[in-house]
Coordinates of C-alpha atoms in Angstrom, one line a residue:
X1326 CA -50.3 -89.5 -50.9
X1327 CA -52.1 -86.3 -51.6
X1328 CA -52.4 -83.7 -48.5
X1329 CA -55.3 -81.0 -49.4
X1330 CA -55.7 -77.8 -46.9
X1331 CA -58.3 -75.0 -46.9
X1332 CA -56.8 -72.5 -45.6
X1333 CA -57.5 -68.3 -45.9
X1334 CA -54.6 -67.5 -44.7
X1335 CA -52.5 -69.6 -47.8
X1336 CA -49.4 -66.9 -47.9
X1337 CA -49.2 -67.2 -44.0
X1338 CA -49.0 -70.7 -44.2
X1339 CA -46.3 -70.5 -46.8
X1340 CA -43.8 -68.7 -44.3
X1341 CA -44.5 -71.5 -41.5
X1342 CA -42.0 -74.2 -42.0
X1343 CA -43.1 -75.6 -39.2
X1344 CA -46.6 -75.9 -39.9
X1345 CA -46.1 -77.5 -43.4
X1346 CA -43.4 -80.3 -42.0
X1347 CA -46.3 -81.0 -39.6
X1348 CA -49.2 -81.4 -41.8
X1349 CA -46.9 -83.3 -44.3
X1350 CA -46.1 -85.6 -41.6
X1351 CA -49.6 -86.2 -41.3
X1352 CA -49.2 -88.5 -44.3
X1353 CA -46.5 -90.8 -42.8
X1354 CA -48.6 -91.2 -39.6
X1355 CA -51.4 -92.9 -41.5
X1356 CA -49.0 -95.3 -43.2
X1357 CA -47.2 -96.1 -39.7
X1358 CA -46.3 -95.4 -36.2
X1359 CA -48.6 -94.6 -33.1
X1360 CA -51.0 -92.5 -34.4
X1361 CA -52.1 -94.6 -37.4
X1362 CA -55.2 -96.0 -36.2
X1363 CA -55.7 -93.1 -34.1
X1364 CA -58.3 -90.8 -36.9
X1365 CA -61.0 -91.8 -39.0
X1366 CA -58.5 -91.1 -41.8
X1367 CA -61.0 -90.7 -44.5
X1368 CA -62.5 -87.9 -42.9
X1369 CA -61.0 -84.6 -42.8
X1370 CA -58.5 -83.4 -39.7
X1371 CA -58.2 -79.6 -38.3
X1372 CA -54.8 -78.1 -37.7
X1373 CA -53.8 -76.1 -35.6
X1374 CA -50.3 -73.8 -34.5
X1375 CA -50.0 -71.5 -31.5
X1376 CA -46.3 -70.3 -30.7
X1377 CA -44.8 -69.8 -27.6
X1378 CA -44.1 -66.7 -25.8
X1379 CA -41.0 -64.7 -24.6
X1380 CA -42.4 -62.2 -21.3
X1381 CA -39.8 -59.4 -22.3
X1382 CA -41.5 -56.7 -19.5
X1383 CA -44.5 -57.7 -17.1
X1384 CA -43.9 -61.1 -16.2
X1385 CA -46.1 -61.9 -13.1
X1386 CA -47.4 -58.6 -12.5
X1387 CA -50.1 -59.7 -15.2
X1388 CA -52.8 -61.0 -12.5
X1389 CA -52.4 -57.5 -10.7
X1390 CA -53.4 -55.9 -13.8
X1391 CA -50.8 -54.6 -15.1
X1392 CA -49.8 -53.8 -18.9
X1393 CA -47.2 -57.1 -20.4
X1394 CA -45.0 -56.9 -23.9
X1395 CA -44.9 -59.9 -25.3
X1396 CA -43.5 -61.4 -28.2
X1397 CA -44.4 -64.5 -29.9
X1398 CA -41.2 -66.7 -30.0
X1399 CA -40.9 -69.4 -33.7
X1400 CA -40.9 -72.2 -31.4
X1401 CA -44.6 -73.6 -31.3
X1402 CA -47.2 -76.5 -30.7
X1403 CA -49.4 -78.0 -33.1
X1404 CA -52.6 -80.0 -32.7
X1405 CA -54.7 -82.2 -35.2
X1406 CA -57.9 -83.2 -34.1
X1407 CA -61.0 -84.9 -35.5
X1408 CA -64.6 -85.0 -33.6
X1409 CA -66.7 -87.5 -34.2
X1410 CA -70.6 -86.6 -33.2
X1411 CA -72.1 -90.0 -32.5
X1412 CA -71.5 -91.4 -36.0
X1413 CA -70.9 -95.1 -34.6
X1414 CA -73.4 -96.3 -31.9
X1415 CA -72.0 -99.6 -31.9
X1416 CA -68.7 -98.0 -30.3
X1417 CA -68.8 -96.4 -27.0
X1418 CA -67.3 -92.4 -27.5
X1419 CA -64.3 -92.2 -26.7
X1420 CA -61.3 -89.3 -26.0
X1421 CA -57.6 -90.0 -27.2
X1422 CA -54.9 -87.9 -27.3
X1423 CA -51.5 -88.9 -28.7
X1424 CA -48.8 -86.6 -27.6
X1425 CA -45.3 -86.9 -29.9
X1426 CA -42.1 -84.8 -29.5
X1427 CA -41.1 -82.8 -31.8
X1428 CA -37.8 -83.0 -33.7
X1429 CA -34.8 -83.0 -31.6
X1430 CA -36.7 -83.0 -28.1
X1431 CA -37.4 -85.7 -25.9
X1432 CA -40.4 -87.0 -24.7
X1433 CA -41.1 -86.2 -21.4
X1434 CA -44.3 -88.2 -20.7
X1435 CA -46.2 -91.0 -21.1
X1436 CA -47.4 -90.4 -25.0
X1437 CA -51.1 -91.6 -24.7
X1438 CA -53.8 -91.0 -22.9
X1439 CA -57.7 -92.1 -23.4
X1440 CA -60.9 -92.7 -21.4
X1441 CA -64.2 -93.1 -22.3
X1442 CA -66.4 -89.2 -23.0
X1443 CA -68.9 -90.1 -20.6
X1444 CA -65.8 -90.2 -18.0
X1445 CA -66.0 -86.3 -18.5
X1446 CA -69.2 -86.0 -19.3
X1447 CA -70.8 -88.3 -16.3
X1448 CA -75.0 -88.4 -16.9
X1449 CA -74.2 -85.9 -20.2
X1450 CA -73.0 -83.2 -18.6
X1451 CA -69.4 -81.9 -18.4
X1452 CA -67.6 -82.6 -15.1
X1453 CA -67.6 -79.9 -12.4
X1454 CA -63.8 -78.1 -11.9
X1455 CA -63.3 -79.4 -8.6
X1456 CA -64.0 -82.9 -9.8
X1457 CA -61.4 -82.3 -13.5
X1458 CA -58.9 -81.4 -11.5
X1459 CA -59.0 -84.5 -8.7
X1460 CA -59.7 -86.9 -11.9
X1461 CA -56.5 -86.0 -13.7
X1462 CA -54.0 -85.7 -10.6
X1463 CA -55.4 -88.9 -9.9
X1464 CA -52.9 -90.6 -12.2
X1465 CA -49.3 -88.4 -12.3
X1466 CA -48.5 -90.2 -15.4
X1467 CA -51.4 -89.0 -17.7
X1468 CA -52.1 -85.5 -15.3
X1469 CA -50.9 -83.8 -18.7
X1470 CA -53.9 -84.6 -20.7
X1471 CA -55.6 -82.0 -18.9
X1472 CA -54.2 -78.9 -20.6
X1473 CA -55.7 -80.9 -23.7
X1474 CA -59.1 -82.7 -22.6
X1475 CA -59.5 -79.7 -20.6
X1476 CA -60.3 -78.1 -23.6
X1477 CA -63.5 -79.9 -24.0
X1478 CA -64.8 -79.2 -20.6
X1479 CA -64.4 -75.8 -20.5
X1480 CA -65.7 -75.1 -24.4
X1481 CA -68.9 -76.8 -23.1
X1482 CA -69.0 -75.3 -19.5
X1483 CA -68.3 -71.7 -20.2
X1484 CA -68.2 -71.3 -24.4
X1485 CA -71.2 -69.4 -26.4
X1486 CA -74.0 -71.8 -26.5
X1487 CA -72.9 -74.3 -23.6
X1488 CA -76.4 -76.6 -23.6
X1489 CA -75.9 -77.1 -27.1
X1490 CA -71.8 -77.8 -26.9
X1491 CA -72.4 -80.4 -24.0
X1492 CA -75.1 -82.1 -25.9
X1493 CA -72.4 -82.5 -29.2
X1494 CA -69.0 -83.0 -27.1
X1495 CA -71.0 -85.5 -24.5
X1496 CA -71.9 -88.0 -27.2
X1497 CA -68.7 -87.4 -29.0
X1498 CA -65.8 -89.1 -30.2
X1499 CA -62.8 -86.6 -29.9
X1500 CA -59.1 -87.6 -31.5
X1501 CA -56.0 -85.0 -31.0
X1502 CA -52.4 -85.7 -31.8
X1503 CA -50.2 -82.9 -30.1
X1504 CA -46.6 -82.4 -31.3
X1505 CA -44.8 -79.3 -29.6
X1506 CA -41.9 -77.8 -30.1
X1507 CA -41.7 -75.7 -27.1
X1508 CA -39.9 -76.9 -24.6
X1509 CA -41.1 -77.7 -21.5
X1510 CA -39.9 -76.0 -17.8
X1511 CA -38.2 -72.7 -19.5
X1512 CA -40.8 -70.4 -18.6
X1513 CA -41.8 -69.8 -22.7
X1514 CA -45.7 -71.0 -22.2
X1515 CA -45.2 -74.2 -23.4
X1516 CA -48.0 -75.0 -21.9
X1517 CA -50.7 -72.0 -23.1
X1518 CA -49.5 -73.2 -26.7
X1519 CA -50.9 -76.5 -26.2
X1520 CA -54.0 -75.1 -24.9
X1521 CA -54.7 -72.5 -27.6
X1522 CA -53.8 -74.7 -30.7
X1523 CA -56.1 -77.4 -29.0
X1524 CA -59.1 -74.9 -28.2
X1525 CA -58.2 -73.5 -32.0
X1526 CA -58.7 -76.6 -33.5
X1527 CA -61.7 -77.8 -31.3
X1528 CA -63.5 -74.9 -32.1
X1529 CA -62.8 -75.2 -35.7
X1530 CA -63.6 -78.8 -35.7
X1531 CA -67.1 -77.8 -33.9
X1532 CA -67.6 -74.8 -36.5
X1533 CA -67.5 -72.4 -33.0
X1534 CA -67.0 -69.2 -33.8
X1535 CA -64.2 -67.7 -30.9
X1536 CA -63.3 -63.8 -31.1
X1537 CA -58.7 -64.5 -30.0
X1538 CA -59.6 -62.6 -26.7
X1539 CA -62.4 -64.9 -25.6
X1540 CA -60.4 -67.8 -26.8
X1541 CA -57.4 -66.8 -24.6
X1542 CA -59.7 -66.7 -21.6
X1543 CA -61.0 -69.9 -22.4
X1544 CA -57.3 -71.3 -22.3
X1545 CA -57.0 -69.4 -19.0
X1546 CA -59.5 -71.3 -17.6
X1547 CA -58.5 -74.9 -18.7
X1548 CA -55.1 -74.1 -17.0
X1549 CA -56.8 -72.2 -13.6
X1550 CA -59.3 -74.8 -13.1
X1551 CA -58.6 -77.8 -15.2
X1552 CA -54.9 -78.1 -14.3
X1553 CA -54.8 -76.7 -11.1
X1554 CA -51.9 -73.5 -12.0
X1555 CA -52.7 -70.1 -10.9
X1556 CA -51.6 -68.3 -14.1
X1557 CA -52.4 -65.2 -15.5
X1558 CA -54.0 -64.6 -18.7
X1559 CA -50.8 -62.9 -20.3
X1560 CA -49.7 -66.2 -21.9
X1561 CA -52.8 -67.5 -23.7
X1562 CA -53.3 -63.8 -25.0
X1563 CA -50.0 -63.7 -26.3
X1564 CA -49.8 -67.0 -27.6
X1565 CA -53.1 -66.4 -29.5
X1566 CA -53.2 -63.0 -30.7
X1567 CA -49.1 -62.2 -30.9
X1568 CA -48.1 -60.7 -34.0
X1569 CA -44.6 -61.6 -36.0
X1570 CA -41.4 -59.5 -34.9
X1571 CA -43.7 -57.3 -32.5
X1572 CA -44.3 -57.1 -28.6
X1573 CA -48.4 -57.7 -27.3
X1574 CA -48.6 -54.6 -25.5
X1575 CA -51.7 -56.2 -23.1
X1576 CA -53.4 -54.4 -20.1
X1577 CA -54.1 -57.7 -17.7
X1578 CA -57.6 -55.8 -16.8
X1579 CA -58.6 -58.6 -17.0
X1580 CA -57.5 -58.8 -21.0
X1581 CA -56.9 -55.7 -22.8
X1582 CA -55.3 -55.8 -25.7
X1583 CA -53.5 -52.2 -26.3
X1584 CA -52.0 -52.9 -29.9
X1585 CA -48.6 -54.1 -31.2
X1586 CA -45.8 -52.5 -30.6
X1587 CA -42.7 -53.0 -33.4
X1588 CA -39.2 -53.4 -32.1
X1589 CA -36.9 -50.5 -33.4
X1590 CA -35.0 -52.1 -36.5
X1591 CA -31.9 -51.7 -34.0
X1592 CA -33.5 -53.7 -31.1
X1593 CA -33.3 -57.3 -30.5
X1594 CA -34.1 -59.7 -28.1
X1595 CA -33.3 -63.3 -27.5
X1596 CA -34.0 -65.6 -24.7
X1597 CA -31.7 -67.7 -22.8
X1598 CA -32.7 -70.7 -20.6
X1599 CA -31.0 -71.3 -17.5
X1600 CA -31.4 -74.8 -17.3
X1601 CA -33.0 -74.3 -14.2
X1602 CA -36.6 -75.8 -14.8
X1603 CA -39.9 -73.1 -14.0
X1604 CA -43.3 -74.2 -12.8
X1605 CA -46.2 -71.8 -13.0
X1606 CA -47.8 -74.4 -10.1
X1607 CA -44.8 -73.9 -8.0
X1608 CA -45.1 -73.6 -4.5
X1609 CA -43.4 -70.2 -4.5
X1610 CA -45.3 -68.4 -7.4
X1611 CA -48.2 -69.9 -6.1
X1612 CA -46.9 -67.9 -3.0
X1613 CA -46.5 -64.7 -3.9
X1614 CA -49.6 -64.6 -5.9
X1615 CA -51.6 -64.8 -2.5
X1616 CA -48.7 -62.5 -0.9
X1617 CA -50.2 -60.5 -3.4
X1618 CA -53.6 -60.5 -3.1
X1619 CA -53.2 -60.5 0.8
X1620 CA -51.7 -57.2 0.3
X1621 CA -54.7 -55.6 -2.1
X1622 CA -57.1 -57.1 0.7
X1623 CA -55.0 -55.4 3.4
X1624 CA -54.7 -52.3 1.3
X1625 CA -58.7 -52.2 0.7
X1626 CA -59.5 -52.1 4.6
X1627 CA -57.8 -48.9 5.0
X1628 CA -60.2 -47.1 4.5
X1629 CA -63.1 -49.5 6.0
X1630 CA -65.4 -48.2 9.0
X1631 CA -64.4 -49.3 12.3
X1632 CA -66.8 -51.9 13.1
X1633 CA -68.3 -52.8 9.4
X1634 CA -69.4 -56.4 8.8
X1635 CA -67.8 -58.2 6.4
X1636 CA -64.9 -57.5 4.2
X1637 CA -65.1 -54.8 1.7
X1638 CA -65.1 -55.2 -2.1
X1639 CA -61.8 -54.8 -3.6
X1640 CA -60.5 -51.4 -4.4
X1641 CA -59.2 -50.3 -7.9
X1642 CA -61.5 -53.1 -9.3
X1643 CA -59.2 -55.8 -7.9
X1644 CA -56.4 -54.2 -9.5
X1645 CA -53.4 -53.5 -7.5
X1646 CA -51.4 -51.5 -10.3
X1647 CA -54.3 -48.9 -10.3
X1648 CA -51.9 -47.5 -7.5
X1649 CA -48.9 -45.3 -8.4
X1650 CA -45.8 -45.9 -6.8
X1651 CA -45.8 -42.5 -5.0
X1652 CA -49.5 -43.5 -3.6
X1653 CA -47.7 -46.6 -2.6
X1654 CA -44.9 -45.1 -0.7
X1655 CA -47.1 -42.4 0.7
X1656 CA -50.3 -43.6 1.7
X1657 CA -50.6 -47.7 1.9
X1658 CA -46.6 -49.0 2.1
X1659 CA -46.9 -48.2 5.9
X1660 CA -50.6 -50.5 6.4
X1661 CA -49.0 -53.6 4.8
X1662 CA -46.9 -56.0 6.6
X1663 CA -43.5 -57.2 5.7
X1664 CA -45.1 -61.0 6.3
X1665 CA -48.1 -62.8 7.9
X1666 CA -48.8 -66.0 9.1
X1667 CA -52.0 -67.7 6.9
X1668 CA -53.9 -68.2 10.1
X1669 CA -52.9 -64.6 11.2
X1670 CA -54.8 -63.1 8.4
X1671 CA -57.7 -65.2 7.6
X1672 CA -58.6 -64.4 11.5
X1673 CA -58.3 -61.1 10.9
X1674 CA -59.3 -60.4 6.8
X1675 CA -61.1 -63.8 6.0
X1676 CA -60.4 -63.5 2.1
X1677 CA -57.7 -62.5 -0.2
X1678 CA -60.2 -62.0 -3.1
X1679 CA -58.0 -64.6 -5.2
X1680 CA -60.2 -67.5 -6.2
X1681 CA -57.0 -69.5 -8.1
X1682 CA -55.0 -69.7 -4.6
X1683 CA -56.1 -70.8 -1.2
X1684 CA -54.2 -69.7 2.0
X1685 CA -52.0 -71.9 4.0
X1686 CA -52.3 -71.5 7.6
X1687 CA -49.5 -72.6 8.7
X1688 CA -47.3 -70.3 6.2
X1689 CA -46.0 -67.7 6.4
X1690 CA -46.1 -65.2 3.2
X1691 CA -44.2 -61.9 2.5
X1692 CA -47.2 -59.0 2.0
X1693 CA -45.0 -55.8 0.9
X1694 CA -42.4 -57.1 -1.7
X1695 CA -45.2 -59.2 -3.5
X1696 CA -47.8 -56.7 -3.5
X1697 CA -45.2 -53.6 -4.1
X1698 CA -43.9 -55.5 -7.2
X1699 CA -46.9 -55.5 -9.6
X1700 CA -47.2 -51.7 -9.0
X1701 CA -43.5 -50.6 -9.8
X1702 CA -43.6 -53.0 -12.7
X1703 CA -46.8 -51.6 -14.3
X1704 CA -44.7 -48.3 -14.3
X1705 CA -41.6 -49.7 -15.6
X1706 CA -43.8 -51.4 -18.8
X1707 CA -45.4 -48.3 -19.5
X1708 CA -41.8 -46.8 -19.5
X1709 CA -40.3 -49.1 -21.3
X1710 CA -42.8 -49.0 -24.2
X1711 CA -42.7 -45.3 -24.3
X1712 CA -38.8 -45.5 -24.7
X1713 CA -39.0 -47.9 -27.3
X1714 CA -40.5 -44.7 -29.2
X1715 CA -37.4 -42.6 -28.7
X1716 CA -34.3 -41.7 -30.8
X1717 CA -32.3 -44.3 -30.9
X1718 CA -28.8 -44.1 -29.5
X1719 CA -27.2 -45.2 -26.3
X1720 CA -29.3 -43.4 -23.8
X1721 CA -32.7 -44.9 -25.2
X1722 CA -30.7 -48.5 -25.0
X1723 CA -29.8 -47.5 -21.4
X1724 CA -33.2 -46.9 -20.4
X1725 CA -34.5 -50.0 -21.4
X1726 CA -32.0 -52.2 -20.3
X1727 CA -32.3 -50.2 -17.0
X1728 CA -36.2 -50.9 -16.9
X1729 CA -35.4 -54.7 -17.4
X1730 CA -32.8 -54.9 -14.1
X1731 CA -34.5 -53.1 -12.2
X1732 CA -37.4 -56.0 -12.6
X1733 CA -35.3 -58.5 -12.4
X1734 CA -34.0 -57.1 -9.1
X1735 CA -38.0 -56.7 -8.0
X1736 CA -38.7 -60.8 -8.4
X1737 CA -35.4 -61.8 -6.3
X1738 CA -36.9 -59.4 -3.9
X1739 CA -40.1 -61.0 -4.3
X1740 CA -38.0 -64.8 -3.9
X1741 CA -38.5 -65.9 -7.2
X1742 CA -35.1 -65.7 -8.3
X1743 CA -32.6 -68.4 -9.0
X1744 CA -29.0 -68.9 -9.5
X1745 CA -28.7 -69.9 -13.0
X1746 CA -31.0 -66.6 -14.0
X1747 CA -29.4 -64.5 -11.9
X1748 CA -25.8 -65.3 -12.9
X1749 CA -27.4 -65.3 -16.8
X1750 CA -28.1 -61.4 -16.0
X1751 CA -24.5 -61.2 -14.0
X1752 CA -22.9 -62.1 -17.5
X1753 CA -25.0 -59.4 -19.4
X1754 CA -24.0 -57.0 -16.9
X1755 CA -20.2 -58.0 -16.9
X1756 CA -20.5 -57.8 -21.0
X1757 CA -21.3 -54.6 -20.5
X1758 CA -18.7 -53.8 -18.2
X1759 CA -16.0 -55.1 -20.4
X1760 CA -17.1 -52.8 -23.6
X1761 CA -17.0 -49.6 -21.1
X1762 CA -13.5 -50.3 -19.9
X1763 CA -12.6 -50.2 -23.5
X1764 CA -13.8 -47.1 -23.3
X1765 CA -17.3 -47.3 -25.2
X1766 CA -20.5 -45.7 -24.2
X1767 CA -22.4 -49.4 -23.7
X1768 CA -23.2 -52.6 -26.1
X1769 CA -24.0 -54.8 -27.8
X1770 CA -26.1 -55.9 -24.9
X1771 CA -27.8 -53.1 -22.9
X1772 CA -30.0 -55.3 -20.2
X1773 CA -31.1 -58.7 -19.0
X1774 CA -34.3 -60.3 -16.8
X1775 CA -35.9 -63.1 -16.0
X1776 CA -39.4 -64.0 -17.2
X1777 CA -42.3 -65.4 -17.1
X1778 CA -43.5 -66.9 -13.5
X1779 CA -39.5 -66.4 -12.1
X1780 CA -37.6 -69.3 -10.3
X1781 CA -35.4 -70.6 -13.2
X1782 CA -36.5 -70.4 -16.8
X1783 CA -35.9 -68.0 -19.9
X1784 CA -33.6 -65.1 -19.4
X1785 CA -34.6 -62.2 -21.6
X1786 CA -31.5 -60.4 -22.9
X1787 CA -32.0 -57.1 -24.8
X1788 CA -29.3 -55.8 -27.2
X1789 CA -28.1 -54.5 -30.6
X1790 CA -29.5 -55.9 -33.8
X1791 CA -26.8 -57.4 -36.0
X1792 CA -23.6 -59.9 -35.9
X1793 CA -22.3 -57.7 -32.8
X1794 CA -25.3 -58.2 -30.8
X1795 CA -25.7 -62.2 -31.7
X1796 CA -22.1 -62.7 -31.1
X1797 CA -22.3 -61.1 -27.8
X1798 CA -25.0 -63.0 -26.6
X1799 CA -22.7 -66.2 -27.8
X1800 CA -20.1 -65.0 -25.8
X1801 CA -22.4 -64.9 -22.4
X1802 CA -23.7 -68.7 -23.8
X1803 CA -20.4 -70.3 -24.0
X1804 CA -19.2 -68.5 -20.5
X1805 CA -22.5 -69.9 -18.8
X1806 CA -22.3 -73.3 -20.5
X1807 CA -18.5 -73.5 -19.4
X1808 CA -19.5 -72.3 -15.4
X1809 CA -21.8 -75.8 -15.7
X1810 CA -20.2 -77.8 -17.3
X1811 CA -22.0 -78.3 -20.6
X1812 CA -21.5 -77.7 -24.5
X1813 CA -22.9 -74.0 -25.2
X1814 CA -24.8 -76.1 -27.9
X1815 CA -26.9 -77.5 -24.7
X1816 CA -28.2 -74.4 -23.8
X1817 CA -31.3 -73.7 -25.4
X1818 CA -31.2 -69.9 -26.8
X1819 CA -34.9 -68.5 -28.4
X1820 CA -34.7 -66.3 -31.2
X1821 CA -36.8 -64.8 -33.9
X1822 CA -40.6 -64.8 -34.5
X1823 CA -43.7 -66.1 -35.8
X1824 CA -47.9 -65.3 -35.3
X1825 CA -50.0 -66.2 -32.8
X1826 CA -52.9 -68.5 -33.3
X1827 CA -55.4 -66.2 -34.1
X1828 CA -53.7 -64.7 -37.5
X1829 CA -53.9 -68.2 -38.6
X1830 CA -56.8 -69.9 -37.6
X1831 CA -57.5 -73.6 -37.9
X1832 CA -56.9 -75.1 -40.9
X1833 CA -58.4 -78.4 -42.4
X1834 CA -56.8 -80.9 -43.9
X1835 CA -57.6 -84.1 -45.9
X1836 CA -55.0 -87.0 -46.2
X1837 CA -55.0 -89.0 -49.4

């Protein structure tokens, strides 16, 4: 059976493997399995791919503003989707989404959800945030959909045109089929894939015109509000507007894109996953996010007239890494307390700024490690890209490993570390050791962090191009997988590339 694509990007789709072997699929899913009566299949689908993304310097310092180098890992998630505008009266509109793992990973879910549009769209218009987010945690069992249907609600609430978007999604018919290839709990966006190749293909299926930035943002807000998770925006951008073998260099203020940055033909990176499964709505990101935030509050009063009503705007436009660390140490380390009780500070501050979070009172939440954090890491990923432009040698290597420690030494101060990360960096470390006793001046590996939202995950491990370099990182695979007890085959190492989203675009495609 024939599969036709239009596609401008042809030569880009010819170097995605992945993205052929999913649109040739296509074929056997009409003939049989789940998803056969799941599209109109004479009409055409659009297809979309968004990778995953490896947080190599940044990490959750993103929603304090500060810059982020990301690179776009070849693991990704792909989406085919098909709207339907109110062709069949005689049919109520309906949403279905089919979610199917991809080769050699399990499923994790249940694989199908569906309810009727007017469900999200009560009285034609989309449902409010508040009211997403209750409908989807209602049942545990299908709360993944919302990353997906999510989609659709935030197009329509917040996309260019939203009168005319409810008017066509509320009457609509809307089929997706989600295979992903990103795993799940490592801390490598598995989630802000699924999200951009859905919103990708959604607006391509709608003919919606979405700049990559405004896309990303979009994303952002299916995840903030939709799902519940207080991410930043780093993920979606990188995940829609990464480029092949090169880091995002991002400026979270609020979504600045600062160019591409190549790695040094003698660079690598890979990632490692602990084992240890990360969640971005986990009760200790979500934690130091308003630790955070307390702290910028905190910070902004300093300065506040005794006696004024009302708390002040932020300062540094909400943007905590506006400070230097020497205006840290000097002038607003001494005003911010080690910890504060919830109740303490909403009688004495009333808001953290932070509409994502909402305060505990009966916590307690560490003020100057979270919110010293985000502005020592802004410095060290302005450092870090700036030594990426040096001569290479040992000394350049030094300083970026270097950098990466001393961040993954900042989020076990912050309590977002975890033993399997930690002892994943204590093996890079005592790699390192081992070639220096020999009497060399450092490699293959040269540093080692974790990523992403912390507490388990991806490690990054930074090292030597070549055999030396992947054989070393082997080396710290097989010793980890032999400390728990597993075949180094088990653990899940990420390496290479591929583009983002946005380089290219949704794709549509006719079967038979």
């Amino acid at each position: 059976m024939p599969v036709t694509v239009k596609s401008g990007r042809q030569e880009l789709l010819q170097g995605l493997p992945d993205t052929r072997s999913f649109i040739d699929g296509l074929v056997q899913h009409r003939g049989a399995g789940p998803a056969q009566d799941l599209f109109q299949w004479e009409e055409p689908l659009v297809v979309a791919r968004a990778p995953g993304r490896l947080d190599v310097m940044g990490g959750i310092a993103d929603y304090s503003g500060s810059l982020v180098l990301q690179m776009p890992i070849s693991e990704a998630a792909h989406v085919a989707l098909q709207v339907s505008e109110g062709r069949d009266h005689a049919q109520e509109a309906t949403v279905c989404i089919l979610s199917i793992p991809a080769a050699g990973e399990e499923a994790h879910r249940e694989p199908s959800f569906s309810c009727r549009t007017g469900e999200l769209f009560p009285g034609g218009q989309p449902l409010e945030y508040e009211a997403a987010r209750a409908y989807f945690k209602a049942s545990p069992s299908s709360s993944w959909a919302a990353y997906i249907a999510g989609c659709l609600l935030v197009l329509a609430r917040d996309g260019p045109e939203p009168a005319a978007l409810t008017s066509r999604l509320a009457s609509s018919s809307v089929r997706v089929l989600v295979q992903s290839a990103v795993p799940e709990g490592k801390g490598v966006s598995s989630s802000a894939a699924v999200e951009v190749a859905t919103m990708t293909a959604l607006a391509g299926a709608l003919g919606v015109a979405l700049e990559g930035r405004q896309l990303a943002i979009l994303c952002q807000r299916v995840e903030n509000l939709v799902v519940g998770a207080p991410c930043g925006i780093m993920d979606q951008m990188a995940c829609t507007l990464g480029r092949q073998h090169s880091l995002l260099a991002l400026l979270c203020q609020p979504a600045e894109v600062r160019g591409t940055v190549a790695l040094p033909g003698h660079v690598a990176v890979w990632g490692i996953d602990s084992g240890i499964r990360h969640s971005v709505g986990g009760s200790d990101y979500g934690s130091v996010r308003v630790g955070t935030f307390m702290g910028l509050r905190i910070a902004s009063s300093r300065g506040q007239p005794s006696g004024a009503s009302g708390p002040p705007p932020p300062e540094w436009g909400g943007y905590l890494t506006r400070l230097s660390p020497s205006q840290l140490a000097q002038t607003y380390a001494a005003v911010l307390p080690v910890a504060i009780r919830g109740s303490d500070f909403v009688e004495r501050y009333t808001t953290h700024y932070d509409s994502i979070t909402t305060i505990n009172p009966d916590q307690e939440y560490a003020v100057l490690q979270p919110a010293s954090h985000p502005i020592a890491e802004h410095f060290r990923v302005n450092t870090f890209q700036q030594a990426l432009q040096l001569t290479p040698g040992p000394e350049q290597l030094s300083l970026l490993g270097e950098l990466m420690f001393q961040s993954h030494a900042s989020y076990g101060g912050c309590g977002l570390g975890s033993s399997g990360t930690d002892r994943l960096v204590e093996l890079v470390r005592e790699s390192m050791e081992a070639v220096r006793a020999q009497g060399r001046a450092g490699g293959p590996l040269w540093g080692a962090k974790i990523t992403g939202g912390g507490c388990g995950g991806t490690v990054c491990v930074l090292g030597e191009a070549g055999p030396e370099g992947e054989a070393a990182v082997q080396c710290v695979v097989e010793a980890y997988a032999r400390e728990r007890g597993v075949e180094a085959d088990a653990i899940k190492v990420f390496r290479g590339s591929s583009p983002g989203a946005a380089e290219l675009g949704p794709l549509t495609v006719t079967v038979g």
